[in-house]
Coordinates of C-alpha atoms in Angstrom, one line a residue:
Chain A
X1 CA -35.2 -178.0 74.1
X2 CA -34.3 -179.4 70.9
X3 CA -37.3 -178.1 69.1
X4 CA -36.9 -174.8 70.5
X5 CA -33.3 -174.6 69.0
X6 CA -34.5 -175.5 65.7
X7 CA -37.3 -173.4 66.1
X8 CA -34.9 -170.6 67.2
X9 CA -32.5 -171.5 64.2
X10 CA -35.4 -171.2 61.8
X11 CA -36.1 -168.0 62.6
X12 CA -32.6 -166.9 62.6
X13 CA -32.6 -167.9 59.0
X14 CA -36.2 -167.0 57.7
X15 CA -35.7 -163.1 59.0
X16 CA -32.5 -162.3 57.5
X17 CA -33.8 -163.8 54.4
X18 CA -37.2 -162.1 54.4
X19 CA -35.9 -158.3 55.0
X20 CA -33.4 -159.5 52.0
X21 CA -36.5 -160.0 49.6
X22 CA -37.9 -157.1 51.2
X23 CA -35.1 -155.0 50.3
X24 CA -34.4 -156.4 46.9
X25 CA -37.9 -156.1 45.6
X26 CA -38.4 -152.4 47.2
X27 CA -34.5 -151.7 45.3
X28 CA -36.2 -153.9 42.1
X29 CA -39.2 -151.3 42.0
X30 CA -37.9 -148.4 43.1
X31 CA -35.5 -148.9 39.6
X32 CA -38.5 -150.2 37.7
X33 CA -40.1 -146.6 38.6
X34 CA -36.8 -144.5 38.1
X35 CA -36.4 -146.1 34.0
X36 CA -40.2 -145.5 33.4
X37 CA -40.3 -142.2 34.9
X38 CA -37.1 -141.7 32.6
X39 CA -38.5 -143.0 29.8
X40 CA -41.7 -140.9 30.5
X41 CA -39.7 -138.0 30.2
X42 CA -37.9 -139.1 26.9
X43 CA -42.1 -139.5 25.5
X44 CA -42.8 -136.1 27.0
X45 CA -39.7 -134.5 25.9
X46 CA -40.4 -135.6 22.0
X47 CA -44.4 -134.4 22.5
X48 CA -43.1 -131.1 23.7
X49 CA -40.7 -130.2 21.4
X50 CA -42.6 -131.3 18.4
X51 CA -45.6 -128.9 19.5
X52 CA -43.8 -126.3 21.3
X53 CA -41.4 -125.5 18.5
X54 CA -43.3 -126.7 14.9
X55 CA -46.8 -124.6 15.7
X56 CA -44.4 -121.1 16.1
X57 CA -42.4 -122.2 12.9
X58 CA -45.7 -122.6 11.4
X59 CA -46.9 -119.4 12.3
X60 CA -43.9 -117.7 10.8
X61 CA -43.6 -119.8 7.3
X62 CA -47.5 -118.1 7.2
X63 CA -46.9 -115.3 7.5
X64 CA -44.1 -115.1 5.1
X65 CA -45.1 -116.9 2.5
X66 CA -48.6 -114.7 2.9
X67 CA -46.3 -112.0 2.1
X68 CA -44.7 -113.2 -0.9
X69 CA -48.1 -114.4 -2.2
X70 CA -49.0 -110.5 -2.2
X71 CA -51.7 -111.2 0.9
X72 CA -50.9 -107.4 2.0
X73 CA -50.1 -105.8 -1.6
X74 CA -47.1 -106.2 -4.2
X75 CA -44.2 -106.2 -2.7
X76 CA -41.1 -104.2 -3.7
X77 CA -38.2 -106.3 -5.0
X78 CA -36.1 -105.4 -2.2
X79 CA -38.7 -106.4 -0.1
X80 CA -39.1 -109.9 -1.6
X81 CA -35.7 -110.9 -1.6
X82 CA -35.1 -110.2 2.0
X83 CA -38.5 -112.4 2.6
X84 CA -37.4 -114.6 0.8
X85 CA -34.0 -115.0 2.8
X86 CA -36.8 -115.1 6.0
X87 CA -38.2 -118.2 4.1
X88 CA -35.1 -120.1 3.0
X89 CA -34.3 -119.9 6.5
X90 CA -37.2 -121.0 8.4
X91 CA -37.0 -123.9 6.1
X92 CA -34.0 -124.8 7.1
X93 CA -34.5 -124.3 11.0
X94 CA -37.8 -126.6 9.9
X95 CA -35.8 -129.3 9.1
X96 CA -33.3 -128.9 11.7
X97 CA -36.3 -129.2 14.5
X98 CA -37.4 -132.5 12.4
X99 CA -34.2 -134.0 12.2
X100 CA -33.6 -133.4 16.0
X101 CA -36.7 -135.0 16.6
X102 CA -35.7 -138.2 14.4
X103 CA -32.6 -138.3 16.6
X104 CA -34.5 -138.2 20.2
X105 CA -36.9 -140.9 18.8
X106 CA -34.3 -143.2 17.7
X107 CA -32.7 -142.5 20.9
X108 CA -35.4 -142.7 22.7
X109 CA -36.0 -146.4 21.2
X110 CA -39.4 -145.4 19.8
X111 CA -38.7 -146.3 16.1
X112 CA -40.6 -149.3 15.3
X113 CA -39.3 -150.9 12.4
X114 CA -42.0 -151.8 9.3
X115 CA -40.3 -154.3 7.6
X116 CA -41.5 -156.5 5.0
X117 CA -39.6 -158.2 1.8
X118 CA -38.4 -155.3 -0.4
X119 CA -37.8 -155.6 -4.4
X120 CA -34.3 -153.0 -3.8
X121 CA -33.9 -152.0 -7.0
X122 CA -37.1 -151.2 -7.6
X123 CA -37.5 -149.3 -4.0
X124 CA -33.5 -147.4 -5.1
X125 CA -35.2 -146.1 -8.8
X126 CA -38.4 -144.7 -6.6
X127 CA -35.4 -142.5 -5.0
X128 CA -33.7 -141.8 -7.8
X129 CA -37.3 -140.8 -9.6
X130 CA -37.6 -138.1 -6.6
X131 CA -34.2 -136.6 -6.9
X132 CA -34.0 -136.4 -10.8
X133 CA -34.9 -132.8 -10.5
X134 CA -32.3 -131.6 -8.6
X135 CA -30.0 -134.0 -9.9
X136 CA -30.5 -132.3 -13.1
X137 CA -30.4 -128.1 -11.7
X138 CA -27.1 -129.2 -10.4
X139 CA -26.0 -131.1 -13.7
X140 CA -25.0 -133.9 -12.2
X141 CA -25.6 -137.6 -14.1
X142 CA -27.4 -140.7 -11.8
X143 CA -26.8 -144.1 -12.4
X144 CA -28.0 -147.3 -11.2
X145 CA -26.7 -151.3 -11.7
X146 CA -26.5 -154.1 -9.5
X147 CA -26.3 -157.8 -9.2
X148 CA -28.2 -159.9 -11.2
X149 CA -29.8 -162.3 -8.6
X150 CA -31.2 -160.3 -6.2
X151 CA -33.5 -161.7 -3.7
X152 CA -36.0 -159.4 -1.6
X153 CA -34.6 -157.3 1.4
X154 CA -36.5 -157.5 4.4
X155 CA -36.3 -154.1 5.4
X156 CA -39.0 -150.8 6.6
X157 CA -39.1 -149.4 2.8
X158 CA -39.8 -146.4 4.1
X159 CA -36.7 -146.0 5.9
X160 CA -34.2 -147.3 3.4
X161 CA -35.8 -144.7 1.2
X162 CA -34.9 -142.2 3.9
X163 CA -31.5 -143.6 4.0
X164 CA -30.7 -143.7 0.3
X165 CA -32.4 -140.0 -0.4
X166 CA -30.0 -138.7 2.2
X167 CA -26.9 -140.1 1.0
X168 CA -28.0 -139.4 -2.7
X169 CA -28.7 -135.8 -1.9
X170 CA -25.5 -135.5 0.3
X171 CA -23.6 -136.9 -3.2
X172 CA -25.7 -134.5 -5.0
X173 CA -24.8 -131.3 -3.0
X174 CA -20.8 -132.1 -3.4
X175 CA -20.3 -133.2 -6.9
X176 CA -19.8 -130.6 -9.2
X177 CA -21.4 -129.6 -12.6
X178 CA -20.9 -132.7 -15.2
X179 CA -19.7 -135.4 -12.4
X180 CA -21.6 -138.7 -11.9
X181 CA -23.2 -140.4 -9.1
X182 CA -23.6 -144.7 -9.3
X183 CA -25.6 -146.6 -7.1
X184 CA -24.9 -149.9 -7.0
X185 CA -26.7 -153.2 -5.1
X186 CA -24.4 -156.0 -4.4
X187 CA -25.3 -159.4 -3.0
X188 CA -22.8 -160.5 -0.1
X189 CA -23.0 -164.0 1.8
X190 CA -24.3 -162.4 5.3
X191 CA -26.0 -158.9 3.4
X192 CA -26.6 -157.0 0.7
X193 CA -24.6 -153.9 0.2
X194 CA -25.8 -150.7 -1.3
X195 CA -23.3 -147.8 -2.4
X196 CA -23.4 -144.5 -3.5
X197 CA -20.4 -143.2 -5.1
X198 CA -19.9 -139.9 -6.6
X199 CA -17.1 -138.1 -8.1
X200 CA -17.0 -134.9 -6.1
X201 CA -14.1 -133.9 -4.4
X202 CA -13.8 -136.3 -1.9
X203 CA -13.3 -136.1 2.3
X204 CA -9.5 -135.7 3.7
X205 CA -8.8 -138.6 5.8
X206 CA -8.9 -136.6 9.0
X207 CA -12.7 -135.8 8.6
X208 CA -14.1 -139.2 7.3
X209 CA -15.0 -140.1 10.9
X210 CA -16.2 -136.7 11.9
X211 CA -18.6 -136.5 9.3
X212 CA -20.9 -139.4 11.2
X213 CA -20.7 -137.0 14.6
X214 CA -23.7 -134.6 15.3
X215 CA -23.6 -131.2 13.9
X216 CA -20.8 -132.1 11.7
X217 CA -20.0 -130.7 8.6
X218 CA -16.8 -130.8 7.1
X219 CA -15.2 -128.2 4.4
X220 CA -16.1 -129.6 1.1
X221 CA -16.9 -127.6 -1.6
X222 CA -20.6 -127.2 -2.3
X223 CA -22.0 -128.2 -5.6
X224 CA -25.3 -126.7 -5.4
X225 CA -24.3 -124.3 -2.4
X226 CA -26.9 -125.8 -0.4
X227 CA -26.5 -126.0 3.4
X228 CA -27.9 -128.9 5.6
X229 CA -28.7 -129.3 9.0
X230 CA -25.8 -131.5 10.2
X231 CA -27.6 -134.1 11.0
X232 CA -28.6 -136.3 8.1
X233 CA -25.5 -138.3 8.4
X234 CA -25.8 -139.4 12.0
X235 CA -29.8 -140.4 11.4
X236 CA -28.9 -142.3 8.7
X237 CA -26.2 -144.1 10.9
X238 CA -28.1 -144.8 13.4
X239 CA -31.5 -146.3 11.1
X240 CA -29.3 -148.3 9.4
X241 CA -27.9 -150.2 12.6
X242 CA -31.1 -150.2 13.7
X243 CA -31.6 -152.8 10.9
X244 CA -28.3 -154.4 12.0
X245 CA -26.2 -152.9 9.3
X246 CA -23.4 -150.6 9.5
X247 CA -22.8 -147.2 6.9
X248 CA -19.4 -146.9 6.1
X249 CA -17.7 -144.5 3.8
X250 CA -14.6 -144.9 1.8
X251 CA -13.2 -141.0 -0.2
X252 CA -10.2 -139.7 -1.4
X253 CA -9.5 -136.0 -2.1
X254 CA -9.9 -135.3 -5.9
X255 CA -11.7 -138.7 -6.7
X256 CA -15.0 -138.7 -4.7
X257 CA -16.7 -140.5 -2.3
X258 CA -18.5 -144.0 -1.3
X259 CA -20.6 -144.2 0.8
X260 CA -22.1 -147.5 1.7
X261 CA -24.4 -149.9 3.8
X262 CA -25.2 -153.1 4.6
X263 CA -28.3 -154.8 5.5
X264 CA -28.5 -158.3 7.0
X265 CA -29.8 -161.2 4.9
X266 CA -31.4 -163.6 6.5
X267 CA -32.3 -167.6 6.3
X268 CA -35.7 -168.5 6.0
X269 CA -36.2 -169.3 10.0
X270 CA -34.2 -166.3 10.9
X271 CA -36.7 -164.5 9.0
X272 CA -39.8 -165.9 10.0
X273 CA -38.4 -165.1 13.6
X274 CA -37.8 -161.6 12.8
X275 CA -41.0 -160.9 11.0
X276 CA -42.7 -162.7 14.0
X277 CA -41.3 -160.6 16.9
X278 CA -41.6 -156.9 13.9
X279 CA -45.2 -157.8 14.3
X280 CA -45.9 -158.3 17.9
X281 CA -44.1 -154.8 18.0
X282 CA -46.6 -153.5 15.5
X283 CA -50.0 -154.7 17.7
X284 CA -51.4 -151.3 18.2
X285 CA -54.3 -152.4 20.4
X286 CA -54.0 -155.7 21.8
X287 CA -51.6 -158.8 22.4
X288 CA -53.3 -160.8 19.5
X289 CA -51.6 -161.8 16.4
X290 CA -52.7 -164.5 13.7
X291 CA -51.2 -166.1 11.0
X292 CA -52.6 -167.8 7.8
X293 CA -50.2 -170.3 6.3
X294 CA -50.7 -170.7 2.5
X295 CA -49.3 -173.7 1.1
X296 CA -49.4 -175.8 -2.6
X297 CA -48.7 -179.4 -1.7
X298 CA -45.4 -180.1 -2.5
X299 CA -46.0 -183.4 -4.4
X300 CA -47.9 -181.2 -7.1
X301 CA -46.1 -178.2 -6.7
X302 CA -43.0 -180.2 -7.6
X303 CA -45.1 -181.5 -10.8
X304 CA -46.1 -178.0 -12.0
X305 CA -42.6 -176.6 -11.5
X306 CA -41.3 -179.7 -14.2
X307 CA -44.0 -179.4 -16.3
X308 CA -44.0 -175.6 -17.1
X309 CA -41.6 -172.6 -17.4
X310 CA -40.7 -170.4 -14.7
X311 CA -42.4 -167.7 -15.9
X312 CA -45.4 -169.8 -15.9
X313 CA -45.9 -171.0 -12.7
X314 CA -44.5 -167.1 -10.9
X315 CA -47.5 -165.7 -12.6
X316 CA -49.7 -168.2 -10.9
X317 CA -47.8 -167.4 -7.4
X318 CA -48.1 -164.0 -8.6
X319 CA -51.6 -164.0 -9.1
X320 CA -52.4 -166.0 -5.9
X321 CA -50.6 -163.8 -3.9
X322 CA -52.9 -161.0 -5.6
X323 CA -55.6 -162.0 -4.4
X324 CA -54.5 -162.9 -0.9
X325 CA -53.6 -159.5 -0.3
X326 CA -56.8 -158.2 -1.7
X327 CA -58.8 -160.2 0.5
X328 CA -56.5 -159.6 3.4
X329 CA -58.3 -156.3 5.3
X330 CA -55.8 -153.7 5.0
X331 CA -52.3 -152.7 3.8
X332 CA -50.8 -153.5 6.9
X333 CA -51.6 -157.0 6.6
X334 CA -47.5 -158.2 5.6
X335 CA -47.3 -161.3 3.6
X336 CA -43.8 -163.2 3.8
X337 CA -42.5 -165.3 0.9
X338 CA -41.1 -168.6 2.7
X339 CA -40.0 -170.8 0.5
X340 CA -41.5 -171.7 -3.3
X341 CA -45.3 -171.8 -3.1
X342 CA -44.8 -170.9 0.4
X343 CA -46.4 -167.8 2.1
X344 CA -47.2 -166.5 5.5
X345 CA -49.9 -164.0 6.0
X346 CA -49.4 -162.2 9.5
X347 CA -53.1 -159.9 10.7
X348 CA -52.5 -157.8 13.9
X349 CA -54.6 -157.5 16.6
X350 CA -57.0 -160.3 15.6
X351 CA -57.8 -163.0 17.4
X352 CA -58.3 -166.6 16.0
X353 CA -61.9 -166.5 15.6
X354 CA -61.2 -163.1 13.0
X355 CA -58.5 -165.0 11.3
X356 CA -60.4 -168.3 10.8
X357 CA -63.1 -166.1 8.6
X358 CA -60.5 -164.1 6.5
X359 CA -59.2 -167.5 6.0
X360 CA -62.3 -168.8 5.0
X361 CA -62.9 -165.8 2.4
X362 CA -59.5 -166.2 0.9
X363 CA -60.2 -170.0 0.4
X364 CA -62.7 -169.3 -1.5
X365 CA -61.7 -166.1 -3.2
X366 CA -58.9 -169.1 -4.3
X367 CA -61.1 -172.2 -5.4
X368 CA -60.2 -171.7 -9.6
X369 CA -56.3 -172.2 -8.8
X370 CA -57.2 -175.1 -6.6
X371 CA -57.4 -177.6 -9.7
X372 CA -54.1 -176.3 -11.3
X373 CA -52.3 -177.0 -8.1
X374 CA -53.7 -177.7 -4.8
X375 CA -53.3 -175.4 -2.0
X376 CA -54.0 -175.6 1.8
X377 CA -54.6 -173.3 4.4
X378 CA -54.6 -173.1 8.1
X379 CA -54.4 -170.6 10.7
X380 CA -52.5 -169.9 13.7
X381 CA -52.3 -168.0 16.8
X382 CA -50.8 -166.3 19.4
X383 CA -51.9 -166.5 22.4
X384 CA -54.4 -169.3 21.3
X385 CA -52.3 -171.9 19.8
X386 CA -48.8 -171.0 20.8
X387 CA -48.7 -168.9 24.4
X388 CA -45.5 -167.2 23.3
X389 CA -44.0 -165.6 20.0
X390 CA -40.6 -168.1 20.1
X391 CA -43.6 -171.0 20.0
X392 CA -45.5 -169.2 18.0
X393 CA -42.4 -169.5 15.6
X394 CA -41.2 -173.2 16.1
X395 CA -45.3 -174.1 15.5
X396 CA -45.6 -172.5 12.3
X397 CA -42.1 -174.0 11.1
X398 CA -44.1 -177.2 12.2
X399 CA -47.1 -175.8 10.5
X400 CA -46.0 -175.2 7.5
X401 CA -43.8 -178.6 6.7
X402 CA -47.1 -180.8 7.5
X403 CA -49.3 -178.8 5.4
X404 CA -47.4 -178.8 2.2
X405 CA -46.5 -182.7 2.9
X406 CA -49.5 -183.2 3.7
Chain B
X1 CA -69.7 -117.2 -3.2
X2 CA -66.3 -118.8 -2.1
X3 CA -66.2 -122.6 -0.4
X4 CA -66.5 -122.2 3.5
X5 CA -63.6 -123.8 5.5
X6 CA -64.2 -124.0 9.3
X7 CA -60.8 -124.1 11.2
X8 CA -60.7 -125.5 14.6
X9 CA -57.5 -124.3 16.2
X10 CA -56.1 -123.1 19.8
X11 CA -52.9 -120.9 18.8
X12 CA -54.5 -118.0 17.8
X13 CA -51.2 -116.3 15.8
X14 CA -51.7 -119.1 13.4
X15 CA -55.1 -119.4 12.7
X16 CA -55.1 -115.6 11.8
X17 CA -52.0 -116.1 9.5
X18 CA -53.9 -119.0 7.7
X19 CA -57.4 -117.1 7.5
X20 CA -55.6 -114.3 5.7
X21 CA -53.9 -116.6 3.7
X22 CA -57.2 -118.6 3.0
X23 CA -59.8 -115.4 2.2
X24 CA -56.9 -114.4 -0.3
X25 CA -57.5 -117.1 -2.1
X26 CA -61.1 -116.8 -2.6
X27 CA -62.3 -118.7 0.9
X28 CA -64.8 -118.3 3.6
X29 CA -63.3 -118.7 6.5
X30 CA -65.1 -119.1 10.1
X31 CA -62.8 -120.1 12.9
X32 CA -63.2 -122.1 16.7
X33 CA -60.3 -121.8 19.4
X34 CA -61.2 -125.2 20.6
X35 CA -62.9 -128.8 20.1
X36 CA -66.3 -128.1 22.5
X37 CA -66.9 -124.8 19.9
X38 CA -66.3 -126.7 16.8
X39 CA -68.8 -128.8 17.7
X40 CA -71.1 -126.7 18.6
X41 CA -70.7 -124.3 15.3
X42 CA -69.6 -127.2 12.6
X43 CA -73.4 -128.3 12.9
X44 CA -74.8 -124.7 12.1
X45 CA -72.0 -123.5 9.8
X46 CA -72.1 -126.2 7.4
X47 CA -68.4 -125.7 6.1
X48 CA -67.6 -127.5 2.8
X49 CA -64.2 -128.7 4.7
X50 CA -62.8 -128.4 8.1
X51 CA -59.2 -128.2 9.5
X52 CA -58.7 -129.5 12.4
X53 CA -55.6 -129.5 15.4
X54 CA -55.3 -132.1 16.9
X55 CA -53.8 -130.8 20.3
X56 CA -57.2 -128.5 21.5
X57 CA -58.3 -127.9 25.5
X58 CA -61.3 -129.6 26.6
X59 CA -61.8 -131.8 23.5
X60 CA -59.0 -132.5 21.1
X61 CA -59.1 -133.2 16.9
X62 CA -59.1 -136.7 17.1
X63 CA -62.7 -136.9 19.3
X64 CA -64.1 -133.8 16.9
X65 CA -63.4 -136.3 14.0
X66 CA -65.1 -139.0 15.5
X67 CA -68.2 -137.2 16.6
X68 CA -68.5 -135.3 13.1
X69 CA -68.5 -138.8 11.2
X70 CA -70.5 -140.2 13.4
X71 CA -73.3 -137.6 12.8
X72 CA -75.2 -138.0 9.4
X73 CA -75.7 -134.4 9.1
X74 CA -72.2 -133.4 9.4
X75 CA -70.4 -136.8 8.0
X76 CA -69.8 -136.0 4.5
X77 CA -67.8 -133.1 5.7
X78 CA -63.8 -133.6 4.8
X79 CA -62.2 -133.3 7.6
X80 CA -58.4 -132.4 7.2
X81 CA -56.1 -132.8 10.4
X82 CA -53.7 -130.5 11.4
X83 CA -50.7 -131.8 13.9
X84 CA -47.6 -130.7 15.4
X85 CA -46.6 -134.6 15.9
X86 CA -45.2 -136.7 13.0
X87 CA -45.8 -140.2 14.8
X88 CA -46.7 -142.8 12.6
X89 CA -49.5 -143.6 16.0
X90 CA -50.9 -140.4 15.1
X91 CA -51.5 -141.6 11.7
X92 CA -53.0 -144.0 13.0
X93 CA -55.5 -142.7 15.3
X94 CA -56.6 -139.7 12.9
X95 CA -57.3 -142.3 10.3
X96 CA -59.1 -144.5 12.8
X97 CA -61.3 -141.5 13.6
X98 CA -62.6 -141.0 10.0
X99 CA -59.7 -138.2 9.0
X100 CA -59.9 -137.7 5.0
X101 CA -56.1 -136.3 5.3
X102 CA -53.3 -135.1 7.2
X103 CA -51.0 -132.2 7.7
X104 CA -48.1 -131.7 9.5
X105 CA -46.8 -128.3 10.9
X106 CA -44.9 -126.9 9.7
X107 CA -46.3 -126.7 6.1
X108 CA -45.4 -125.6 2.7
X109 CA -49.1 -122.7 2.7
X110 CA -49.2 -123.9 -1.3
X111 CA -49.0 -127.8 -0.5
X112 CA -51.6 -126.8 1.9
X113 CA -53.8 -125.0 -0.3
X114 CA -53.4 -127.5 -2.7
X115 CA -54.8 -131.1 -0.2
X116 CA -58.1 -128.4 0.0
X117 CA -58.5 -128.0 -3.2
X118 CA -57.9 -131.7 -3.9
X119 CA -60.7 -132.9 -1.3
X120 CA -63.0 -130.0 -2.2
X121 CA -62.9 -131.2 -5.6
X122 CA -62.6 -135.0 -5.3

């Protein structure tokens, strides 16, 4: 009797609990499919827009830019200008489709950030270089400064530059004939800051939020009479927090406005966990990703740094890293500076076996510097060595302390 | 005699746009509505450049690429690809297929003009 109770009591237990894990996992699934049928859709949505609406646009800019190239005979001047406002305009509905399509793919989570360590001020005079043009047409004076230790920003470059060309070219439309726009890089204890200021007429209190809202433009008065899409603003928003910054913006009517932003500085581990997990987002093809370590041993390292001038031993680091890169196979191949004499060499998509020879051909490729200063090398990978990135991490932290210490 | 330039393209209003656009500046232009034709004409035509969409029925840019690169006859060919996406992927995979360039619609015709003149020259 007893053991048919407890049999009994078993089953009374077991059942309940077995058409709960029945239910939960069907309820688990049935929300797994719902997010990547939705996320489907978001893909689908960006793939159709982008084809659907850019190959018309084409089709139009052809055919009226054939026009005013004199495909079908000179055209009257009447007749030009009025294609001409046909051109100016499908220009502009151009970049309105693009920018709604940055939007949908930030939303849409699909912007994978390429960041390495960035030199900003060299990055911020590539922007300024582009926009000296228009700067000039519209009379208006650029300047640059910014702190005098600046270490590198690990950013995507090609972003920032997005960024900055935006807010410059915002600054550029609404300052008037003989104002000024500054850019300035400052060093904070948690980020750098960068800030545009101009001397335009500025933003009434009232609109300073707005002007971050989609579709937003605000009265100012138009420098260069230009009109934009609405939307520049709000991208740049959002692909500076996707960096973990914030853009802020600070006017006053009459005395222009700044607009600035902040990106995240980071300690050395934070950034070797950063640039660990950017990484494994990159890997196109495969789960694979290898690192080579590069290190001087410390004990002579130390020695070279007392015996010569900075200068000096930066042009050896300089040169090493060079050739690193060189014999690294492509320009994707990111190189992190971690610490002095220090520096991480991170290959997507290879396994261990690939990294050991490109290891083994940048050894040698390395042999003359090895009698200034000694260097090692080792590789490591994920998931060889370490079966996750976060021990992938913690190993080369490891890695890279009993190398140089030897 | 002008360069030829095969283009290899499904929406028909644009590839007559850019043909006009393309004899007017001294071109030869022969044109395919899709990948399967391209293939079967690039061989025969011998086009001193080739534009190709990426986004064709039956076979799409990306496998045209391949298959032209891959043939000895045909690999010297620049191959210019034409797209309606903007993904850095796409980047990616027209490169990995052997693409000498890349265009995105919509384009400036002049900037356009301009990439063909550079790869027929270079």
């Amino acid at each position: 009797m007893t053991g048919n109770r407890t049999y009994l009591t078993g089953l009374f237990v077991l059942v309940p609990l077995f058409c709960l894990y029945v239910l939960q996992t069907t309820a688990h699934s049935r929300k797994l499919r719902a997010q990547l049928i939705e996320n489907q859709t978001k893909d689908d949505f960006v793939a159709i827009v982008s084809h659907e609406l850019r190959t018309p646009l084409a089709t139009i800019s052809n055919v009226l830019s054939n026009a005013l190239a004199g495909v079908w005979g000179e055209l009257s001047d009447e007749a030009r200008a009025e294609f001409k406002t046909g051109q100016t305009n499908a220009k502009r509905l151009a970049n309105v489709v693009s920018n709604l399509l940055d939007m949908s793919t930030i939303r849409a989570g699909r912007v994978s950030l390429e960041k390495s360590q960035v030199d900003m001020p060299g990055l911020i005079n590539s922007v300024l270089e582009s926009v000296k043009a228009k700067a000039k047409k519209a009379g208006v004076a650029l300047e640059m400064s910014h702190d005098p230790y600046l270490g590198l920003v690990f950013c995507d470059p090609e972003i920032i530059v997005r960024v900055v060309t935006n807010l410059v070219g915002n600054a550029i439309k609404f300052t008037g004939d003989g104002g000024t726009i500054s850019i300035e890089i400052q060093n904070g204890i948690e980020d750098i800051l960068i800030s545009v200021t101009d001397t335009g007429d500025g933003i009434a209190p009232e609109n300073q939020a707005r002007i971050f809202e989609r579709f937003q433009q605000v009265d100012r008065t138009y420098g260069t009479g230009e009109k934009g899409t609405g939307l520049g603003l709000t991208i740049s928003k959002e692909l500076v927090e996707l960096h973990g910054g914030a853009l802020r913006v600070r006017s006053e009517l009459e005395e222009g406005s700044t607009f600035s932003f902040t990106i995240p500085v980071y300690t050395r581990e934070e950034l070797l966990r950063e640039a660990v997990h950017t990484e494994f987002k990159l890997c196109h093809q495969s789960d694979y990703l290898s690192l080579i370590v590069f290190a001087f041993k410390q004990k002579e390292f130390d020695e070279l740094q007392a015996n010569s001038t900075p200068k000096e031993w930066k042009r050896l680091l300089g040169e090493v890293e060079t050739l690193i890169r060189q014999v690294g196979r492509s320009l994707h191949d990111t190189v992190l500076h971690y610490g002095d004499g220090r520096m991480i060499i991170f290959l997507r998509d290879t396994p261990k076996s690939g990294a050991t020879a490109v290891r083994d051909r940048m050894v040698s490729a390395l042999t003359p510097y090895g009698e200034q200063c000694p260097f090692v090398m080792a590789t490591i990978s994920c998931p060889e060595d370490s079966v996750t990135p976060d021990v992938l991490v913690t190993d080369v932290e490891n890695l890279v302390e009993e190398l140089a210490n030897g | 005699m002008g360069k030829k330039i095969f283009i290899a393209d499904d929406e028909s209003g644009f590839v007559s746009t850019l043909t006009s656009r393309l004899e007017f500046e001294g071109f030869e232009v022969t044109t395919a509505p899709d990948g399967k034709a391209a293939l079967e004409l690039i061989p025969n035509e011998m086009p001193d450049l080739v534009l190709l969409d990426i986004m064709m029925p039956a076979v799409n840019g990306y496998q045209v690429c391949r298959e032209l690169k891959a043939n000895p006859e045909t690999s010297s060919i620049p191959i210019l690809m034409l797209t309606a996406k903007s993904q850095d992927s796409d980047k990616f995979w027209g490169t990995e297929a052997g693409a000498d360039g890349y265009v995105t619609k919509p384009f400036e015709m002049e900037d356009l003009i301009e990439e063909i003149r550079g790869l027929l020259d270079g």
